Amino acid sequence: MGITDNQLSPDAPLPNYRDLYIKTPAMLHSIDAAGRLLEVSDFWIEVLGYRRAEVLGEKLTHYLADASCPLEEGASLPEFFQAGQVRDVPFQMVKKNGEFIDVLVSVSSEKNSRGEVCLSMAGIIDVTERRKAERENYRLAHFDHLTNTPNRFLLRDRLKQNLAQGAREGQRVAILFIDLDRFKAVNDTLGHHAGDQLLKIVGQRLEDCVRDMDTVGRYGGDEFVVILYGIASNDDPAVFANRILDSLAQPTRLDGKHFVNSASIGIAIYPVDGLDEETLLRNADTAMYVAKELGCNSYQYFSAEMAASALEKHEIENSLRHALKHDELSLVYQPQFDLAHNRIAGFEALVRWNHPVKGLIMPSQFIPVAEETGLILPLGEWVLHAACRQAKIWQESGIPISRMAVNISARQFTRRDFLEMLEKILQDTGFAPQFLEIELTETTVMERIQDTIATLIDLKLRKVSLAIDDFGTGFSSLVYLKQFPFDRIKIAQEFVRDLSTDPADKAIVEAILRMSHSLNLDVIAEGVETREQLEYLRGRNCLEVQGYYLGRPVAAQQIVSRYFPAFLH
């Protein structure tokens, strides 16, 4: 607020403006035409830590960071002397103790009759804390909090810039999409703290494997992306991929335990595999999944065949979501025969998909997609509910259904609420648990063994029967097998198929039968399609079988007429 004439007594002494200037609680300074300091405020001295005698007559640039001096001498001063003022020029000033502060400088002046600056005053605002906050906000928004590498947002921005530069300079850009193999096992066995520790180590190892000009970032979860700019040939990414695989394979110590890591890598190259960041990342991701399907710890280049396969999978995923909502799924039931009593021992429920356009889609086409996308959870729940409901309907009609077998996927079995979900289905359908048999593959039961044993015991306490499906195709340990409370072992179809011609298959089947009998486990052979197979198994005391020779899977409405005709009258 200014002082008007009627507020100032004519007898009052004129104010000492120099004292006001010096004592103002703000950073102020004045310079001459050469940029030397003529005067500074006390607060200017206090903030920077000098004595007044040390600064007066010195050039302002003496108190600026090296990076700010060219701006002052080359742009700010000339503009000031020409225009007479500048506003909010960003500088870094240096305190006497060497500490830097970020400031905004605004300067105003008066000129004489010759247009020369004769008086000036600069006001300085310390924005150090604001700049720190801005830098921290930028870091949080653009860098991963664990690995301190670029996050998904910054990775995509860097890739976009690299592609634009590559288009101008005619350079190729490679994208390596990296997914850690079996990372979930680290979290499950050692805890999330160990998982976080591993991600930090992986981020550092990846940075050590590439050049300074390249970008390494965490895309999300256990996925990383490497951007290689200016590769000389399409073979170069393989060199980096092998270097990365070798580095990640080095043993890592996590919480006192040694862990050997591996990864699957997909490679896409600009401009061969795409012209924009979205396409290239998608194609590199597709190639990574192929590498993982081929056994992990490897890399794959993207190809047109992969694109076609990925598109097909995407279409199946979308269609399957629609099918789950619009009743396109159905069950068929394959009988299981008791040879000792010449009767049906039970049925296995098998899912079928009746697509409105493509017709019948077999499980081998859509189950792997359901596993990848997580749709196996709602699909598996639907199958279990539908099978129990149908079995209950048959029982209420007087049909002797003593067993309904349902295959449960690994993802479904390991979900935290699996037992609660099963209990609810049994309650909703009224199907007694002693008539239900859960089939699990060897791979499923060998994951998280202690948790698996606990869940299996819980199922047995609920009177649910348990079977190992496709036995002999996995890597189960007999030491653990005897701890699992299974009722039945299912001999895999691939061992039954060539029983009449392959001595090795005969030896395997006989070994499984001897082991099962010694462990007091029932055995059922899958895929029996000929009389020779049937008689061979009967002769080795395998008294339960299923397969096309005795009965194909059929819809529910055909079960009675085909297998229980007496109930039609």
Coordinates of C-alpha atoms in Angstrom, one line a residue:
M1 CA 0.0 0.0 0.0
G2 CA 1.4 3.4 -0.9
I3 CA 1.5 6.5 1.4
T4 CA -0.6 9.4 0.1
D5 CA 0.1 13.1 0.7
N6 CA -2.5 13.5 3.4
Q7 CA -1.0 10.6 5.3
L8 CA 2.5 12.1 5.4
S9 CA 3.1 15.1 7.7
P10 CA 4.9 18.0 6.0
D11 CA 7.2 18.1 9.0
A12 CA 8.0 14.4 8.9
P13 CA 11.5 13.4 7.8
L14 CA 11.8 11.7 4.4
P15 CA 12.0 7.9 4.8
N16 CA 15.4 6.2 4.4
Y17 CA 14.7 4.0 1.4
R18 CA 18.1 2.4 1.5
D19 CA 17.4 1.1 5.1
L20 CA 14.0 -0.2 3.9
Y21 CA 15.8 -1.9 1.0
I22 CA 18.4 -3.5 3.2
K23 CA 16.1 -4.6 5.9
T24 CA 13.2 -5.9 3.7
P25 CA 12.7 -9.7 4.5
A26 CA 13.3 -10.7 1.0
M27 CA 16.3 -11.4 -1.2
L28 CA 17.0 -8.2 -3.1
H29 CA 20.0 -7.0 -5.1
S30 CA 21.0 -4.3 -7.5
I31 CA 23.7 -4.5 -10.3
D32 CA 25.6 -2.1 -12.5
A33 CA 26.0 -2.2 -16.3
A34 CA 28.8 -4.8 -15.9
G35 CA 26.7 -7.1 -13.8
R36 CA 28.5 -6.3 -10.6
L37 CA 26.5 -6.2 -7.3
L38 CA 25.9 -2.6 -6.0
E39 CA 23.8 -3.6 -3.0
V40 CA 22.1 -6.6 -1.5
S41 CA 19.5 -7.0 1.3
D42 CA 20.3 -8.4 4.7
F43 CA 18.0 -11.4 3.8
W44 CA 20.1 -12.0 0.6
I45 CA 23.2 -12.2 2.8
E46 CA 21.5 -14.4 5.4
V47 CA 20.2 -17.0 2.8
L48 CA 23.5 -17.3 1.0
G49 CA 25.7 -17.1 4.0
Y50 CA 28.1 -14.3 3.0
R51 CA 29.2 -11.0 4.5
R52 CA 28.2 -7.9 2.7
A53 CA 31.8 -6.9 2.2
E54 CA 32.4 -10.2 0.4
V55 CA 29.8 -9.6 -2.3
L56 CA 29.6 -5.9 -3.1
G57 CA 31.5 -5.2 -6.3
E58 CA 31.6 -8.9 -7.2
K59 CA 29.8 -10.1 -10.4
L60 CA 26.5 -11.7 -9.9
T61 CA 27.7 -14.8 -11.9
H62 CA 30.1 -15.5 -9.0
Y63 CA 27.1 -16.6 -7.0
L64 CA 25.4 -18.7 -9.7
A65 CA 25.8 -22.4 -10.5
D66 CA 28.0 -23.1 -13.5
A67 CA 24.9 -24.2 -15.5
S68 CA 23.2 -20.9 -14.8
C69 CA 26.1 -18.6 -15.8
P70 CA 25.6 -18.9 -19.6
L71 CA 21.9 -18.1 -19.1
E72 CA 22.8 -15.0 -17.2
E73 CA 25.5 -13.7 -19.5
G74 CA 24.1 -14.8 -22.8
A75 CA 20.4 -14.2 -22.4
S76 CA 19.2 -12.7 -19.2
L77 CA 21.6 -9.7 -18.9
P78 CA 21.3 -8.6 -22.6
E79 CA 17.5 -8.8 -22.4
F80 CA 17.5 -6.8 -19.1
F81 CA 19.7 -4.0 -20.4
Q82 CA 17.6 -3.8 -23.6
A83 CA 14.1 -4.1 -22.1
G84 CA 14.8 -2.7 -18.7
Q85 CA 13.2 -5.7 -16.9
V86 CA 12.9 -9.5 -16.8
R87 CA 10.5 -11.7 -14.9
D88 CA 10.9 -15.1 -13.2
V89 CA 14.2 -16.2 -14.8
P90 CA 15.1 -19.6 -13.3
F91 CA 18.6 -19.8 -11.8
Q92 CA 20.6 -21.9 -9.4
M93 CA 22.5 -19.9 -6.8
V94 CA 25.4 -21.2 -4.7
K95 CA 25.6 -20.6 -1.0
K96 CA 28.9 -20.0 0.7
N97 CA 28.9 -23.6 2.0
G98 CA 28.5 -24.9 -1.6
E99 CA 24.8 -25.8 -1.3
F100 CA 22.7 -25.0 -4.3
I101 CA 19.3 -23.4 -4.2
D102 CA 16.7 -23.0 -7.0
V103 CA 15.5 -19.4 -7.5
L104 CA 13.3 -17.3 -9.7
V105 CA 14.8 -13.8 -10.4
S106 CA 12.7 -10.8 -11.5
V107 CA 14.5 -7.4 -12.2
S108 CA 13.2 -3.9 -12.9
S109 CA 15.2 -0.7 -13.7
E110 CA 15.1 2.9 -14.5
K111 CA 16.9 4.3 -17.5
N112 CA 18.6 7.8 -18.0
S113 CA 18.0 10.1 -20.9
R114 CA 20.4 8.1 -23.0
G115 CA 18.4 5.0 -22.5
E116 CA 21.0 3.5 -20.2
V117 CA 20.1 1.5 -17.0
C118 CA 20.9 3.7 -14.1
L119 CA 18.9 2.1 -11.3
S120 CA 17.9 -1.5 -10.9
M121 CA 16.5 -3.9 -8.3
A122 CA 16.1 -7.6 -8.5
G123 CA 13.7 -9.7 -6.3
I124 CA 14.6 -13.3 -5.8
I125 CA 12.2 -16.1 -4.8
D126 CA 13.7 -19.3 -3.3
V127 CA 11.8 -22.2 -5.0
T128 CA 14.1 -25.0 -3.8
E129 CA 11.5 -26.9 -1.9
R130 CA 8.9 -26.4 -4.6
R131 CA 11.4 -27.7 -7.2
K132 CA 12.2 -30.7 -4.9
A133 CA 8.5 -31.5 -4.6
E134 CA 8.1 -31.2 -8.4
R135 CA 11.0 -33.5 -9.0
E136 CA 9.7 -36.0 -6.5
N137 CA 6.3 -35.9 -8.0
Y138 CA 7.8 -36.4 -11.4
R139 CA 9.8 -39.3 -10.1
L140 CA 6.8 -40.9 -8.5
A141 CA 4.8 -40.5 -11.7
H142 CA 7.5 -41.7 -14.1
F143 CA 9.7 -44.1 -12.2
D144 CA 9.1 -47.5 -10.5
H145 CA 9.2 -47.2 -6.7
L146 CA 11.1 -50.5 -6.3
T147 CA 13.7 -50.6 -9.1
N148 CA 13.9 -46.8 -9.7
T149 CA 13.8 -47.5 -13.4
P150 CA 11.3 -45.9 -15.8
N151 CA 7.7 -47.2 -15.2
R152 CA 5.2 -48.1 -17.9
F153 CA 4.2 -44.5 -18.6
L154 CA 7.8 -43.3 -19.1
L155 CA 8.8 -46.4 -21.0
R156 CA 6.1 -45.8 -23.6
D157 CA 7.1 -42.1 -23.8
R158 CA 10.8 -43.0 -24.3
L159 CA 9.9 -45.6 -26.9
K160 CA 7.8 -43.1 -28.7
Q161 CA 10.7 -40.6 -28.8
N162 CA 13.1 -43.4 -30.0
L163 CA 10.7 -44.3 -32.8
A164 CA 10.4 -40.7 -33.9
Q165 CA 14.2 -40.3 -33.8
G166 CA 14.6 -43.7 -35.6
A167 CA 12.3 -42.5 -38.4
R168 CA 14.3 -39.3 -38.9
E169 CA 17.7 -41.0 -38.8
G170 CA 16.8 -44.3 -40.5
Q171 CA 17.7 -46.3 -37.4
R172 CA 16.2 -49.6 -36.1
V173 CA 14.9 -49.9 -32.6
A174 CA 14.5 -53.2 -30.7
I175 CA 12.1 -53.9 -27.9
L176 CA 12.9 -56.8 -25.5
F177 CA 9.8 -57.8 -23.4
I178 CA 11.1 -59.7 -20.4
D179 CA 9.0 -61.8 -18.0
L180 CA 10.6 -63.6 -15.0
D181 CA 10.0 -67.3 -14.9
R182 CA 8.3 -68.8 -11.8
F183 CA 8.4 -65.4 -10.0
K184 CA 5.2 -66.4 -8.2
A185 CA 7.1 -69.2 -6.5
V186 CA 9.4 -66.6 -4.8
N187 CA 6.5 -64.7 -3.4
D188 CA 4.7 -67.9 -2.3
T189 CA 7.7 -69.6 -0.7
L190 CA 9.9 -66.7 0.5
G191 CA 7.3 -63.9 0.9
H192 CA 6.7 -60.6 -0.9
H193 CA 9.6 -58.9 0.7
A194 CA 11.9 -61.4 -1.0
G195 CA 10.0 -60.9 -4.3
D196 CA 10.6 -57.1 -4.0
Q197 CA 14.3 -57.7 -3.3
L198 CA 14.5 -59.9 -6.4
L199 CA 12.9 -57.3 -8.6
K200 CA 15.4 -54.7 -7.5
I201 CA 18.3 -57.1 -8.3
V202 CA 16.8 -57.9 -11.7
G203 CA 16.5 -54.2 -12.5
Q204 CA 20.1 -53.6 -11.7
R205 CA 21.3 -56.6 -13.7
L206 CA 19.3 -55.5 -16.7
E207 CA 20.9 -52.0 -16.6
D208 CA 24.3 -53.6 -16.4
C209 CA 23.6 -55.6 -19.6
V210 CA 22.8 -52.7 -21.9
R211 CA 24.4 -49.5 -23.1
D212 CA 24.0 -46.0 -21.6
M213 CA 21.9 -45.0 -24.5
D214 CA 19.4 -47.8 -24.0
T215 CA 16.4 -47.8 -21.6
V216 CA 15.5 -50.4 -19.0
G217 CA 12.2 -50.1 -17.2
R218 CA 9.7 -52.2 -15.2
Y219 CA 6.5 -52.6 -17.2
G220 CA 4.6 -54.0 -14.3
G221 CA 4.6 -57.0 -11.9
D222 CA 7.6 -59.1 -12.9
E223 CA 7.7 -57.7 -16.4
F224 CA 10.5 -55.5 -17.7
V225 CA 11.1 -53.8 -21.0
V226 CA 14.5 -53.0 -22.7
I227 CA 14.6 -50.5 -25.5
L228 CA 17.7 -50.8 -27.8
Y229 CA 18.2 -47.8 -30.1
G230 CA 20.2 -47.9 -33.3
I231 CA 20.9 -51.6 -33.6
A232 CA 23.2 -52.4 -36.5
S233 CA 21.3 -55.6 -37.5
N234 CA 18.4 -57.7 -36.6
D235 CA 20.8 -60.2 -35.0
D236 CA 22.0 -57.7 -32.4
P237 CA 19.0 -58.1 -30.0
A238 CA 19.9 -61.8 -29.6
V239 CA 23.3 -60.8 -28.3
F240 CA 21.6 -58.6 -25.6
A241 CA 19.0 -61.3 -24.9
N242 CA 21.7 -63.9 -24.3
R243 CA 23.6 -61.5 -22.1
I244 CA 20.5 -60.9 -20.0
L245 CA 19.6 -64.6 -19.7
D246 CA 23.2 -65.3 -18.5
S247 CA 23.1 -62.5 -16.0
L248 CA 19.7 -63.4 -14.6
A249 CA 20.8 -67.1 -14.3
Q250 CA 23.4 -66.1 -11.7
P251 CA 22.4 -67.4 -8.3
T252 CA 20.7 -64.7 -6.1
R253 CA 20.7 -64.7 -2.3
L254 CA 17.2 -63.9 -0.9
D255 CA 16.6 -64.0 2.8
G256 CA 19.6 -66.2 3.3
K257 CA 18.6 -68.7 0.6
H258 CA 20.1 -69.1 -2.9
F259 CA 17.6 -68.7 -5.7
V260 CA 18.4 -69.3 -9.4
N261 CA 16.3 -67.1 -11.6
S262 CA 15.4 -67.3 -15.3
A263 CA 13.4 -65.3 -17.8
S264 CA 11.5 -65.5 -21.1
I265 CA 12.2 -62.7 -23.6
G266 CA 10.2 -61.6 -26.6
I267 CA 11.8 -59.4 -29.3
A268 CA 10.2 -57.0 -31.7
I269 CA 12.0 -54.7 -34.1
Y270 CA 11.1 -51.3 -35.6
P271 CA 10.2 -50.9 -38.4
V272 CA 9.9 -54.7 -39.3
D273 CA 7.4 -55.7 -36.6
G274 CA 5.5 -52.4 -36.2
L275 CA 5.7 -48.7 -36.6
D276 CA 4.2 -47.5 -33.3
E277 CA 4.9 -48.2 -29.6
E278 CA 1.5 -50.0 -29.1
T279 CA 2.1 -52.5 -31.9
L280 CA 5.7 -53.1 -31.0
L281 CA 5.1 -53.7 -27.3
R282 CA 2.2 -56.0 -28.1
N283 CA 4.2 -58.0 -30.6
A284 CA 7.2 -58.3 -28.2
D285 CA 4.8 -59.5 -25.5
T286 CA 3.4 -62.1 -27.9
A287 CA 6.9 -63.4 -28.7
M288 CA 7.6 -63.5 -25.0
Y289 CA 4.6 -65.8 -24.3
V290 CA 5.8 -68.1 -27.1
A291 CA 9.3 -68.3 -25.4
K292 CA 7.6 -69.2 -22.1
E293 CA 5.4 -71.9 -23.8
L294 CA 8.6 -73.4 -25.3
G295 CA 10.1 -74.0 -21.9
C296 CA 11.2 -70.6 -20.4
N297 CA 14.8 -69.3 -20.1
S298 CA 14.9 -68.4 -23.8
Y299 CA 14.1 -65.7 -26.3
Q300 CA 11.9 -65.6 -29.4
Y301 CA 11.7 -63.1 -32.2
F302 CA 8.2 -62.0 -33.2
S303 CA 6.8 -63.4 -36.4
A304 CA 3.7 -63.2 -38.6
E305 CA 2.7 -66.7 -37.5
M306 CA 2.7 -65.5 -33.9
A307 CA 0.5 -62.5 -34.8
A308 CA -2.0 -64.8 -36.3
S309 CA -2.0 -67.1 -33.3
A310 CA -2.2 -64.2 -30.9
L311 CA -5.2 -62.8 -32.9
E312 CA -6.9 -66.2 -32.7
K313 CA -6.3 -66.4 -29.0
H314 CA -7.7 -62.9 -28.5
E315 CA -10.8 -63.8 -30.5
I316 CA -11.3 -67.0 -28.4
E317 CA -10.9 -65.0 -25.2
N318 CA -13.5 -62.5 -26.2
S319 CA -15.9 -65.2 -27.5
L320 CA -15.4 -67.3 -24.4
R321 CA -16.3 -64.3 -22.2
H322 CA -19.5 -64.0 -24.2
A323 CA -20.1 -67.7 -24.1
L324 CA -20.0 -67.7 -20.2
K325 CA -22.6 -65.0 -20.2
H326 CA -24.9 -66.4 -22.9
D327 CA -25.2 -70.1 -22.1
E328 CA -23.1 -71.4 -25.1
L329 CA -21.3 -73.9 -22.9
S330 CA -22.5 -77.4 -22.2
L331 CA -21.3 -80.6 -20.6
V332 CA -21.0 -84.1 -21.9
Y333 CA -20.5 -87.1 -19.7
Q334 CA -18.2 -90.1 -20.3
P335 CA -18.9 -93.3 -18.4
Q336 CA -16.3 -95.0 -16.2
F337 CA -16.7 -98.8 -16.1
D338 CA -16.2 -101.2 -13.2
L339 CA -15.0 -104.4 -14.9
A340 CA -15.2 -106.4 -11.8
H341 CA -18.9 -105.9 -11.4
N342 CA -19.7 -105.2 -15.1
R343 CA -21.4 -101.9 -14.3
I344 CA -21.0 -98.1 -14.6
A345 CA -18.8 -96.8 -11.8
G346 CA -19.4 -93.2 -12.5
F347 CA -19.1 -90.4 -15.1
E348 CA -16.6 -87.7 -15.9
A349 CA -17.9 -84.3 -16.8
L350 CA -16.3 -82.8 -19.9
V351 CA -17.0 -79.2 -21.1
R352 CA -18.0 -78.4 -24.7
W353 CA -18.4 -75.0 -26.4
N354 CA -21.1 -74.7 -29.0
H355 CA -20.1 -71.5 -30.8
P356 CA -23.0 -69.9 -32.7
V357 CA -20.9 -69.3 -35.8
K358 CA -17.9 -71.7 -35.6
G359 CA -19.9 -74.6 -34.2
L360 CA -18.3 -77.0 -31.8
I361 CA -15.0 -75.8 -30.3
M362 CA -13.0 -78.5 -28.5
P363 CA -11.5 -78.0 -25.1
S364 CA -7.9 -78.3 -26.5
Q365 CA -8.6 -75.0 -28.3
F366 CA -10.1 -72.9 -25.6
I367 CA -8.9 -74.3 -22.2
P368 CA -5.2 -73.1 -22.7
V369 CA -6.6 -69.6 -23.5
A370 CA -8.8 -69.8 -20.4
E371 CA -5.8 -70.7 -18.3
E372 CA -3.7 -67.8 -19.6
T373 CA -6.4 -65.2 -19.2
G374 CA -7.8 -66.3 -15.9
L375 CA -11.2 -67.2 -17.4
I376 CA -10.5 -70.8 -16.2
L377 CA -11.8 -69.6 -12.8
P378 CA -15.4 -68.7 -13.8
L379 CA -15.3 -71.5 -16.4
G380 CA -14.2 -74.1 -13.9
E381 CA -16.8 -72.9 -11.3
W382 CA -19.5 -73.2 -14.0
V383 CA -18.4 -76.8 -14.9
L384 CA -18.4 -77.9 -11.3
H385 CA -21.8 -76.4 -10.5
A386 CA -23.4 -77.8 -13.7
A387 CA -22.0 -81.3 -13.1
C388 CA -23.1 -81.5 -9.5
R389 CA -26.6 -80.1 -10.5
Q390 CA -27.0 -82.7 -13.2
A391 CA -25.8 -85.6 -11.0
K392 CA -28.3 -84.6 -8.4
I393 CA -31.1 -84.5 -11.0
W394 CA -30.2 -88.1 -12.0
Q395 CA -30.1 -89.3 -8.5
E396 CA -33.5 -87.8 -7.7
S397 CA -34.8 -89.7 -10.8
G398 CA -33.6 -92.9 -9.3
I399 CA -30.6 -93.3 -11.5
P400 CA -27.6 -94.8 -9.5
I401 CA -24.9 -92.2 -10.0
S402 CA -22.3 -93.2 -7.5
R403 CA -19.5 -90.9 -8.8
M404 CA -19.3 -87.6 -10.7
A405 CA -15.7 -86.8 -11.6
V406 CA -14.7 -83.2 -12.4
N407 CA -11.2 -82.0 -13.4
I408 CA -10.0 -79.0 -11.5
S409 CA -7.3 -76.8 -13.0
A410 CA -4.3 -75.6 -11.0
R411 CA -5.4 -72.0 -11.0
Q412 CA -8.8 -73.0 -9.7
F413 CA -7.4 -75.4 -7.0
T414 CA -5.0 -72.8 -5.7
R415 CA -7.5 -69.9 -5.4
R416 CA -7.9 -68.9 -1.8
D417 CA -11.6 -69.4 -1.7
F418 CA -11.6 -72.8 -3.5
L419 CA -13.0 -74.7 -0.5
E420 CA -15.6 -72.1 0.2
M421 CA -16.7 -72.1 -3.5
L422 CA -17.0 -75.9 -3.5
E423 CA -19.0 -75.9 -0.3
K424 CA -21.4 -73.3 -1.7
I425 CA -21.9 -75.4 -4.9
L426 CA -22.6 -78.5 -2.9
Q427 CA -25.1 -76.6 -0.8
D428 CA -26.8 -74.9 -3.8
T429 CA -27.2 -78.2 -5.8
G430 CA -27.8 -80.5 -2.8
F431 CA -25.3 -82.9 -4.2
A432 CA -23.7 -85.1 -1.5
P433 CA -19.8 -84.6 -1.3
Q434 CA -19.2 -88.4 -1.1
F435 CA -20.4 -88.7 -4.7
L436 CA -18.1 -86.1 -6.1
E437 CA -14.5 -86.9 -7.3
I438 CA -12.0 -84.1 -7.8
E439 CA -9.4 -84.8 -10.5
L440 CA -6.1 -83.0 -10.3
T441 CA -3.0 -83.3 -12.5
E442 CA 0.4 -84.2 -11.1
T443 CA 1.7 -80.7 -11.9
T444 CA -1.1 -79.2 -9.8
V445 CA -0.5 -81.3 -6.7
M446 CA 3.3 -80.7 -6.9
E447 CA 3.0 -76.9 -6.7
R448 CA 3.1 -75.5 -3.1
I449 CA 3.2 -79.0 -1.7
Q450 CA 2.4 -78.2 1.9
D451 CA -0.6 -76.0 1.0
T452 CA -1.7 -78.7 -1.4
I453 CA -1.6 -81.4 1.2
A454 CA -3.6 -79.3 3.6
T455 CA -6.3 -78.6 1.0
L456 CA -6.5 -82.3 0.0
I457 CA -6.9 -83.3 3.6
D458 CA -9.6 -80.8 4.0
L459 CA -11.4 -82.2 1.0
K460 CA -11.1 -85.7 2.4
L461 CA -12.6 -84.6 5.7
R462 CA -15.5 -83.3 3.6
K463 CA -15.8 -86.8 2.2
V464 CA -14.9 -85.7 -1.4
S465 CA -13.0 -88.3 -3.4
L466 CA -9.6 -87.4 -5.0
A467 CA -7.9 -88.7 -8.2
I468 CA -4.6 -87.9 -9.9
D469 CA -5.3 -87.3 -13.5
D470 CA -2.9 -88.2 -16.4
F471 CA -0.6 -90.0 -14.0
G472 CA 2.9 -90.7 -15.3
T473 CA 3.1 -87.5 -17.5
G474 CA 4.4 -85.2 -14.7
F475 CA 7.2 -85.3 -12.2
S476 CA 5.6 -86.3 -9.0
S477 CA 7.7 -87.7 -6.3
L478 CA 6.7 -91.0 -4.8
V479 CA 7.9 -89.7 -1.4
Y480 CA 5.1 -87.1 -1.6
L481 CA 2.7 -89.3 -3.4
K482 CA 2.3 -91.5 -0.3
Q483 CA 1.5 -88.4 1.7
F484 CA -1.3 -87.3 -0.6
P485 CA -4.7 -88.7 0.5
F486 CA -5.8 -89.8 -3.0
D487 CA -8.3 -92.5 -3.7
R488 CA -7.5 -93.2 -7.3
I489 CA -4.9 -92.9 -10.0
K490 CA -5.8 -92.3 -13.6
I491 CA -3.3 -93.8 -16.0
A492 CA -2.7 -91.3 -18.8
Q493 CA -4.2 -92.1 -22.3
E494 CA -0.7 -91.8 -23.9
F495 CA 0.5 -94.9 -22.1
V496 CA -2.7 -96.9 -23.0
R497 CA -2.8 -96.0 -26.7
D498 CA 0.1 -98.2 -27.7
L499 CA -0.1 -100.9 -25.2
S500 CA -0.3 -103.6 -27.8
T501 CA 2.8 -102.5 -29.7
D502 CA 5.1 -100.5 -27.3
P503 CA 7.0 -102.5 -24.6
A504 CA 7.9 -99.3 -22.8
D505 CA 4.3 -98.3 -22.4
K506 CA 3.5 -101.8 -21.1
A507 CA 6.3 -101.5 -18.6
I508 CA 5.1 -98.1 -17.4
V509 CA 1.4 -99.3 -17.0
E510 CA 2.5 -102.4 -15.1
A511 CA 4.7 -100.3 -12.8
I512 CA 1.9 -97.9 -12.1
L513 CA -0.5 -100.7 -11.3
R514 CA 1.9 -102.4 -9.0
M515 CA 2.7 -99.2 -7.2
S516 CA -0.9 -98.2 -6.9
H517 CA -1.9 -101.6 -5.5
S518 CA 0.9 -101.5 -2.9
L519 CA -0.3 -98.1 -1.8
N520 CA -4.0 -99.3 -1.7
L521 CA -5.0 -96.9 -4.4
D522 CA -7.7 -97.7 -7.0
V523 CA -6.7 -97.3 -10.6
I524 CA -8.6 -96.3 -13.7
A525 CA -7.2 -96.3 -17.2
E526 CA -8.1 -93.6 -19.7
G527 CA -8.4 -93.7 -23.4
V528 CA -9.3 -97.4 -23.8
E529 CA -10.3 -97.6 -27.5
T530 CA -9.7 -101.3 -28.5
R531 CA -10.6 -104.7 -27.2
E532 CA -6.9 -105.6 -27.0
Q533 CA -6.3 -102.7 -24.6
L534 CA -9.3 -103.6 -22.5
E535 CA -8.2 -107.2 -22.1
Y536 CA -4.6 -106.4 -21.4
L537 CA -5.7 -104.0 -18.5
R538 CA -8.2 -106.5 -17.2
G539 CA -5.5 -109.2 -17.1
R540 CA -3.2 -106.8 -15.1
N541 CA -6.0 -106.3 -12.5
C542 CA -6.9 -102.8 -13.7
L543 CA -10.6 -103.0 -13.0
E544 CA -11.8 -99.5 -13.9
V545 CA -11.5 -98.1 -17.4
Q546 CA -13.0 -95.3 -19.6
G547 CA -12.7 -94.7 -23.3
Y548 CA -14.4 -94.8 -26.6
Y549 CA -14.4 -98.6 -26.8
L550 CA -17.0 -98.9 -24.0
G551 CA -18.6 -95.4 -24.1
R552 CA -18.1 -92.0 -25.7
P553 CA -19.0 -88.8 -24.0
V554 CA -22.7 -87.9 -24.5
A555 CA -25.0 -85.1 -23.5
A556 CA -27.1 -85.5 -20.3
Q557 CA -30.3 -86.2 -22.2
Q558 CA -28.7 -89.2 -23.8
I559 CA -27.4 -90.8 -20.7
V560 CA -30.6 -92.5 -19.6
S561 CA -31.5 -94.0 -23.0
R562 CA -28.0 -95.2 -23.7
Y563 CA -26.8 -96.5 -20.3
F564 CA -29.9 -96.8 -18.1
P565 CA -32.8 -97.8 -20.5
A566 CA -34.6 -99.6 -17.6
F567 CA -35.4 -96.2 -16.2
L568 CA -37.4 -95.2 -19.3
H569 CA -40.2 -97.6 -18.3

